[in-house]
Short mmCIF file of C-alpha atoms in Angstrom, two decimals:
data_model
loop_
_atom_site.label_atom_id
_atom_site.label_comp_id
_atom_site.label_asym_id
_atom_site.label_seq_id
_atom_site.Cartn_x
_atom_site.Cartn_y
_atom_site.Cartn_z
CA UNK A 1 121.78 -53.63 25.64
CA UNK A 2 119.37 -51.39 23.71
CA UNK A 3 117.79 -52.96 20.67
CA UNK A 4 117.52 -49.64 18.87
CA UNK A 5 119.25 -46.37 19.68
CA UNK A 6 119.69 -42.94 18.20
CA UNK A 7 121.02 -39.64 19.47
CA UNK A 8 120.14 -36.14 18.32
CA UNK A 9 121.55 -32.83 19.49
CA UNK A 10 119.63 -32.74 22.78
CA UNK A 11 118.14 -36.17 23.47
CA UNK A 12 118.89 -39.86 23.17
CA UNK A 13 116.23 -42.40 22.20
CA UNK A 14 116.43 -46.13 22.86
CA UNK A 15 113.96 -49.00 22.48
CA UNK A 16 114.28 -52.18 24.48
CA UNK A 17 111.89 -54.70 26.06
CA UNK A 18 108.84 -52.91 24.62
CA UNK A 19 109.84 -49.59 26.18
CA UNK A 20 111.12 -46.38 24.58
CA UNK A 21 113.54 -44.44 26.75
CA UNK A 22 113.84 -40.74 25.92
CA UNK A 23 116.70 -39.06 27.78
CA UNK A 24 117.04 -35.28 27.98
CA UNK A 25 120.72 -34.85 27.23
CA UNK A 26 121.90 -31.38 28.23
CA UNK A 27 123.45 -32.26 31.59
CA UNK A 28 125.75 -29.22 31.46
CA UNK A 29 122.57 -27.05 31.39
CA UNK A 30 120.73 -29.25 33.92
CA UNK A 31 118.56 -30.40 31.00
CA UNK A 32 116.92 -26.98 30.69
CA UNK A 33 114.25 -26.96 27.98
CA UNK A 34 115.09 -24.98 24.87
CA UNK A 35 112.84 -24.84 21.80
CA UNK A 36 115.21 -27.09 19.78
CA UNK A 37 115.15 -29.66 22.61
CA UNK A 38 111.35 -29.47 22.82
CA UNK A 39 111.06 -30.10 19.08
CA UNK A 40 113.32 -33.16 19.37
CA UNK A 41 111.36 -34.43 22.38
CA UNK A 42 108.05 -33.93 20.55
CA UNK A 43 109.32 -35.84 17.52
CA UNK A 44 110.69 -38.67 19.69
CA UNK A 45 107.35 -39.04 21.47
CA UNK A 46 105.55 -39.35 18.13
CA UNK A 47 108.18 -41.87 16.95
CA UNK A 48 107.67 -43.96 20.09
CA UNK A 49 103.89 -43.80 19.71
CA UNK A 50 104.20 -44.99 16.10
CA UNK A 51 106.38 -48.00 16.85
CA UNK A 52 104.71 -51.39 17.20
CA UNK A 53 107.55 -52.65 19.41
CA UNK A 54 106.80 -50.05 22.12
CA UNK A 55 104.19 -50.39 24.88
CA UNK A 56 105.33 -47.54 27.12
CA UNK A 57 107.62 -44.52 27.15
CA UNK A 58 109.97 -43.29 29.90
CA UNK A 59 111.28 -39.71 29.97
CA UNK A 60 114.35 -39.10 32.13
CA UNK A 61 117.29 -36.72 32.42
CA UNK A 62 121.00 -37.28 31.93
CA UNK A 63 123.36 -36.25 34.72
CA UNK A 64 122.33 -34.86 38.09
CA UNK A 65 118.84 -33.57 37.23
CA UNK A 66 115.60 -34.48 35.52
CA UNK A 67 115.03 -30.94 34.22
CA UNK A 68 115.76 -27.63 35.92
CA UNK A 69 113.22 -25.65 33.90
CA UNK A 70 113.04 -23.62 30.73
CA UNK A 71 116.25 -22.23 29.30
CA UNK A 72 115.93 -18.64 30.54
CA UNK A 73 119.36 -17.73 29.19
CA UNK A 74 118.13 -18.61 25.72
CA UNK A 75 114.84 -16.80 26.32
CA UNK A 76 116.53 -13.54 27.34
CA UNK A 77 118.88 -13.83 24.37
CA UNK A 78 115.92 -14.41 22.05
CA UNK A 79 114.15 -11.31 23.41
CA UNK A 80 117.31 -9.27 22.74
CA UNK A 81 117.51 -10.58 19.19
CA UNK A 82 113.79 -9.98 18.61
CA UNK A 83 114.21 -6.32 19.55
CA UNK A 84 116.70 -5.89 16.71
CA UNK A 85 114.79 -8.04 14.19
CA UNK A 86 112.77 -6.19 11.56
CA UNK A 87 111.12 -9.31 10.05
CA UNK A 88 107.33 -9.24 9.84
CA UNK A 89 106.73 -12.11 12.23
CA UNK A 90 105.37 -12.20 15.75
CA UNK A 91 107.79 -11.26 18.52
CA UNK A 92 106.87 -12.71 21.89
CA UNK A 93 108.12 -9.65 23.74
CA UNK A 94 105.86 -7.16 21.92
CA UNK A 95 102.39 -7.70 23.41
CA UNK A 96 100.48 -9.90 25.84
CA UNK A 97 98.83 -11.69 22.92
CA UNK A 98 102.16 -12.35 21.22
CA UNK A 99 103.54 -13.76 24.46
CA UNK A 100 100.46 -15.96 24.99
CA UNK A 101 100.77 -17.16 21.38
CA UNK A 102 104.40 -18.11 21.99
CA UNK A 103 103.57 -19.89 25.24
CA UNK A 104 100.81 -21.88 23.51
CA UNK A 105 103.25 -22.88 20.77
CA UNK A 106 105.74 -24.08 23.38
CA UNK A 107 102.96 -25.81 25.32
CA UNK A 108 101.98 -27.83 22.23
CA UNK A 109 105.35 -29.63 22.29
CA UNK A 110 104.55 -31.01 25.76
CA UNK A 111 100.77 -31.49 25.60
CA UNK A 112 101.36 -34.15 22.94
CA UNK A 113 102.17 -36.43 25.91
CA UNK A 114 98.48 -36.42 26.80
CA UNK A 115 97.40 -37.03 23.21
CA UNK A 116 99.59 -39.96 22.21
CA UNK A 117 98.24 -43.44 22.84
CA UNK A 118 101.17 -44.98 24.74
CA UNK A 119 101.51 -44.36 28.50
CA UNK A 120 104.36 -42.00 29.40
CA UNK A 121 106.25 -42.21 32.70
CA UNK A 122 108.47 -39.45 34.10
CA UNK A 123 111.50 -40.74 36.00
CA UNK A 124 112.39 -37.78 38.22
CA UNK A 125 115.65 -37.29 40.07
CA UNK A 126 117.57 -34.21 41.18
CA UNK A 127 115.91 -30.94 40.21
CA UNK A 128 112.48 -30.94 38.57
CA UNK A 129 111.74 -27.23 38.52
CA UNK A 130 109.52 -24.77 36.64
CA UNK A 131 109.33 -26.06 33.03
CA UNK A 132 110.57 -29.41 34.31
CA UNK A 133 107.31 -29.73 36.25
CA UNK A 134 105.33 -28.79 33.12
CA UNK A 135 106.98 -31.77 31.43
CA UNK A 136 106.63 -34.19 34.36
CA UNK A 137 103.01 -33.35 35.19
CA UNK A 138 101.86 -33.87 31.61
CA UNK A 139 103.07 -37.47 31.93
CA UNK A 140 100.67 -40.28 32.81
CA UNK A 141 102.68 -41.31 35.87
CA UNK A 142 105.57 -39.73 37.77
CA UNK A 143 107.99 -41.78 39.88
CA UNK A 144 110.49 -39.69 41.83
CA UNK A 145 113.56 -40.17 43.95
CA UNK A 146 112.78 -39.33 47.57
CA UNK A 147 115.39 -36.56 47.52
CA UNK A 148 114.24 -34.99 44.24
CA UNK A 149 113.39 -31.29 44.38
CA UNK A 150 110.07 -30.49 42.71
CA UNK A 151 108.53 -27.04 42.37
CA UNK A 152 107.95 -23.85 40.42
CA UNK A 153 110.10 -21.16 42.12
CA UNK A 154 109.62 -18.91 39.08
CA UNK A 155 106.24 -17.89 40.55
CA UNK A 156 108.18 -15.71 43.01
CA UNK A 157 109.11 -13.14 40.38
CA UNK A 158 108.79 -14.43 36.84
CA UNK A 159 105.41 -15.87 35.92
CA UNK A 160 103.04 -18.81 36.32
CA UNK A 161 103.00 -22.45 35.12
CA UNK A 162 101.71 -22.28 31.52
CA UNK A 163 100.51 -25.91 31.57
CA UNK A 164 99.06 -25.89 35.09
CA UNK A 165 98.35 -29.53 35.86
CA UNK A 166 98.95 -28.80 39.56
CA UNK A 167 95.27 -28.41 40.40
CA UNK A 168 94.46 -31.85 38.96
CA UNK A 169 97.12 -33.60 41.02
CA UNK A 170 96.87 -31.89 44.41
CA UNK A 171 93.70 -29.76 44.45
CA UNK A 172 93.26 -26.05 45.17
CA UNK A 173 94.89 -25.63 48.59
CA UNK A 174 98.19 -27.36 47.88
CA UNK A 175 98.32 -25.74 44.44
CA UNK A 176 98.02 -22.34 46.08
CA UNK A 177 100.46 -23.21 48.88
CA UNK A 178 103.14 -24.13 46.37
CA UNK A 179 102.49 -21.61 43.60
CA UNK A 180 101.84 -18.56 45.79
CA UNK A 181 105.24 -19.03 47.44
CA UNK A 182 107.28 -20.82 44.78
CA UNK A 183 108.32 -23.31 47.47
CA UNK A 184 109.37 -26.81 46.46
CA UNK A 185 108.64 -30.30 47.76
CA UNK A 186 110.98 -33.22 48.20
CA UNK A 187 110.07 -36.26 46.13
CA UNK A 188 108.96 -37.95 49.35
CA UNK A 189 106.54 -35.16 50.25
CA UNK A 190 105.35 -34.83 46.65
CA UNK A 191 104.24 -38.48 46.83
CA UNK A 192 102.48 -37.88 50.16
CA UNK A 193 100.17 -35.27 48.63
CA UNK A 194 99.74 -36.98 45.25
CA UNK A 195 101.82 -34.64 43.11
CA UNK A 196 103.76 -37.72 42.01
CA UNK A 197 102.64 -41.36 42.03
CA UNK A 198 105.44 -42.65 44.26
CA UNK A 199 108.86 -41.79 45.65
CA UNK A 200 111.65 -44.27 46.36
CA UNK A 201 115.26 -44.06 47.59
CA UNK A 202 117.49 -42.71 44.79
CA UNK A 203 119.33 -45.99 44.37
CA UNK A 204 116.00 -47.82 43.94
CA UNK A 205 114.56 -45.48 41.29
CA UNK A 206 115.69 -47.45 38.24
CA UNK A 207 114.45 -50.73 39.73
CA UNK A 208 111.05 -49.17 40.47
CA UNK A 209 110.75 -47.84 36.91
CA UNK A 210 111.91 -51.17 35.46
CA UNK A 211 109.27 -53.11 37.36
CA UNK A 212 106.52 -50.73 36.27
CA UNK A 213 107.45 -50.89 32.58
CA UNK A 214 107.82 -54.69 32.84
CA UNK A 215 104.21 -54.86 33.95
CA UNK A 216 103.07 -52.51 31.18
CA UNK A 217 104.86 -54.71 28.65
CA UNK A 218 102.58 -57.61 29.66
CA UNK A 219 99.43 -55.77 28.52
CA UNK A 220 98.44 -55.35 24.86
CA UNK A 221 99.23 -51.87 23.60
CA UNK A 222 95.64 -51.43 22.41
CA UNK A 223 94.35 -51.99 25.94
CA UNK A 224 96.92 -49.63 27.45
CA UNK A 225 95.78 -46.97 24.98
CA UNK A 226 92.09 -47.49 25.72
CA UNK A 227 92.59 -47.10 29.45
CA UNK A 228 94.97 -44.15 29.20
CA UNK A 229 92.70 -42.30 26.82
CA UNK A 230 89.50 -42.67 28.84
CA UNK A 231 91.23 -41.21 31.90
CA UNK A 232 92.64 -38.34 29.84
CA UNK A 233 89.24 -37.65 28.29
CA UNK A 234 87.99 -37.42 31.88
CA UNK A 235 90.66 -34.81 32.59
CA UNK A 236 89.59 -32.86 29.52
CA UNK A 237 85.93 -32.99 30.65
CA UNK A 238 87.16 -31.59 33.98
CA UNK A 239 88.65 -28.66 32.07
CA UNK A 240 92.37 -29.51 31.92
CA UNK A 241 92.84 -28.18 28.38
CA UNK A 242 90.79 -25.07 29.10
CA UNK A 243 92.88 -24.31 32.18
CA UNK A 244 96.07 -24.83 30.15
CA UNK A 245 94.90 -22.24 27.62
CA UNK A 246 93.92 -19.77 30.32
CA UNK A 247 97.18 -20.47 32.19
CA UNK A 248 99.22 -19.53 29.11
CA UNK A 249 97.42 -16.16 29.01
CA UNK A 250 97.89 -15.69 32.76
CA UNK A 251 101.61 -16.44 32.39
CA UNK A 252 101.84 -13.83 29.63
CA UNK A 253 100.05 -11.36 31.90
CA UNK A 254 102.40 -12.23 34.78
CA UNK A 255 105.41 -11.54 32.54
CA UNK A 256 104.23 -7.92 32.35
CA UNK A 257 104.34 -7.52 36.13
CA UNK A 258 105.75 -4.15 37.16
CA UNK A 259 106.20 -5.16 40.78
CA UNK A 260 109.52 -4.55 42.57
CA UNK A 261 110.60 -8.21 42.69
CA UNK A 262 110.12 -8.69 38.94
CA UNK A 263 111.89 -5.40 38.24
CA UNK A 264 114.78 -6.41 40.52
CA UNK A 265 115.07 -9.82 38.86
CA UNK A 266 115.23 -8.27 35.39
CA UNK A 267 117.82 -5.74 36.54
CA UNK A 268 119.91 -8.48 38.15
CA UNK A 269 119.82 -10.53 34.94
CA UNK A 270 120.91 -7.51 32.94
CA UNK A 271 123.74 -6.42 35.22
CA UNK A 272 124.89 -9.60 37.00
CA UNK A 273 123.52 -12.62 35.15
CA UNK A 274 120.98 -15.32 35.81
CA UNK A 275 122.83 -17.06 38.63
CA UNK A 276 122.87 -13.92 40.79
CA UNK A 277 119.27 -13.12 39.81
CA UNK A 278 118.09 -16.56 40.95
CA UNK A 279 120.05 -16.24 44.20
CA UNK A 280 118.60 -12.83 45.02
CA UNK A 281 115.08 -13.98 44.14
CA UNK A 282 115.20 -17.13 46.28
CA UNK A 283 117.34 -16.10 49.28
CA UNK A 284 114.47 -14.61 51.35
CA UNK A 285 112.67 -17.98 51.18
CA UNK A 286 115.39 -19.85 53.10
CA UNK A 287 115.77 -23.42 51.88
CA UNK A 288 112.63 -22.93 49.77
CA UNK A 289 110.85 -26.13 50.81
CA UNK A 290 107.26 -26.72 51.88
CA UNK A 291 106.99 -29.70 54.20
CA UNK A 292 104.19 -32.21 54.68
CA UNK A 293 103.70 -32.95 58.37
CA UNK A 294 102.18 -36.37 58.96
#
């Protein structure tokens, strides 16, 4: 039984046994990330970091998926509304700089995971795609179900990861293999190449997470913070924040692609909707998986 629980429009937040559980709660939308959800997630992370009864934080998804990406339906709707809006504020669809500005704003909701003092664990099941990987790979540790689907298929026609922690987890060759094709990995293969810490059978995922957070609860929060922060400072010295800033600009540049696949995707969205657009984009790639052979 949770000691403390609250629900907002898009997440639930519970504290028990020195752990904060933040659950993305849009299962009907496969927990796609909208700006309102990101704001709630950001605030919940700060709340968990503030609390003296919390040693660690777990982020997970309600329903069948961890997170299927950014809410593109909302993004296309926003672009439509921006076109008709005469207010004197930035509109992400106007210029490459405006788009990069918007991506950096969105990125700041997730990069807080690296800045807060408490360790954050992503519990990944089902789909962890596109923006879902931005969220998961900002976390300090990722534990996945073996049959999870992890990848950034949006690189096939839509853009590039604006956070871009891929390089730091799997190095240049696997980053290129996955991002130049948009292919995905199973949770099992993601663990084999180091994209996630470990992968376990789906019915063992909760037990694996529970044992990890039990161990974290045995260590003073101050010590957890010291050891998390020195590793993350190391990442910053290796350029992780610089790459994230450049990646946001590259994503904005990629959004302006005039290539035939991007044009076809946009036309499909306009005339037939997102579901058909995704299907047409991904069909030539077969099942869309890269496989690790060893």
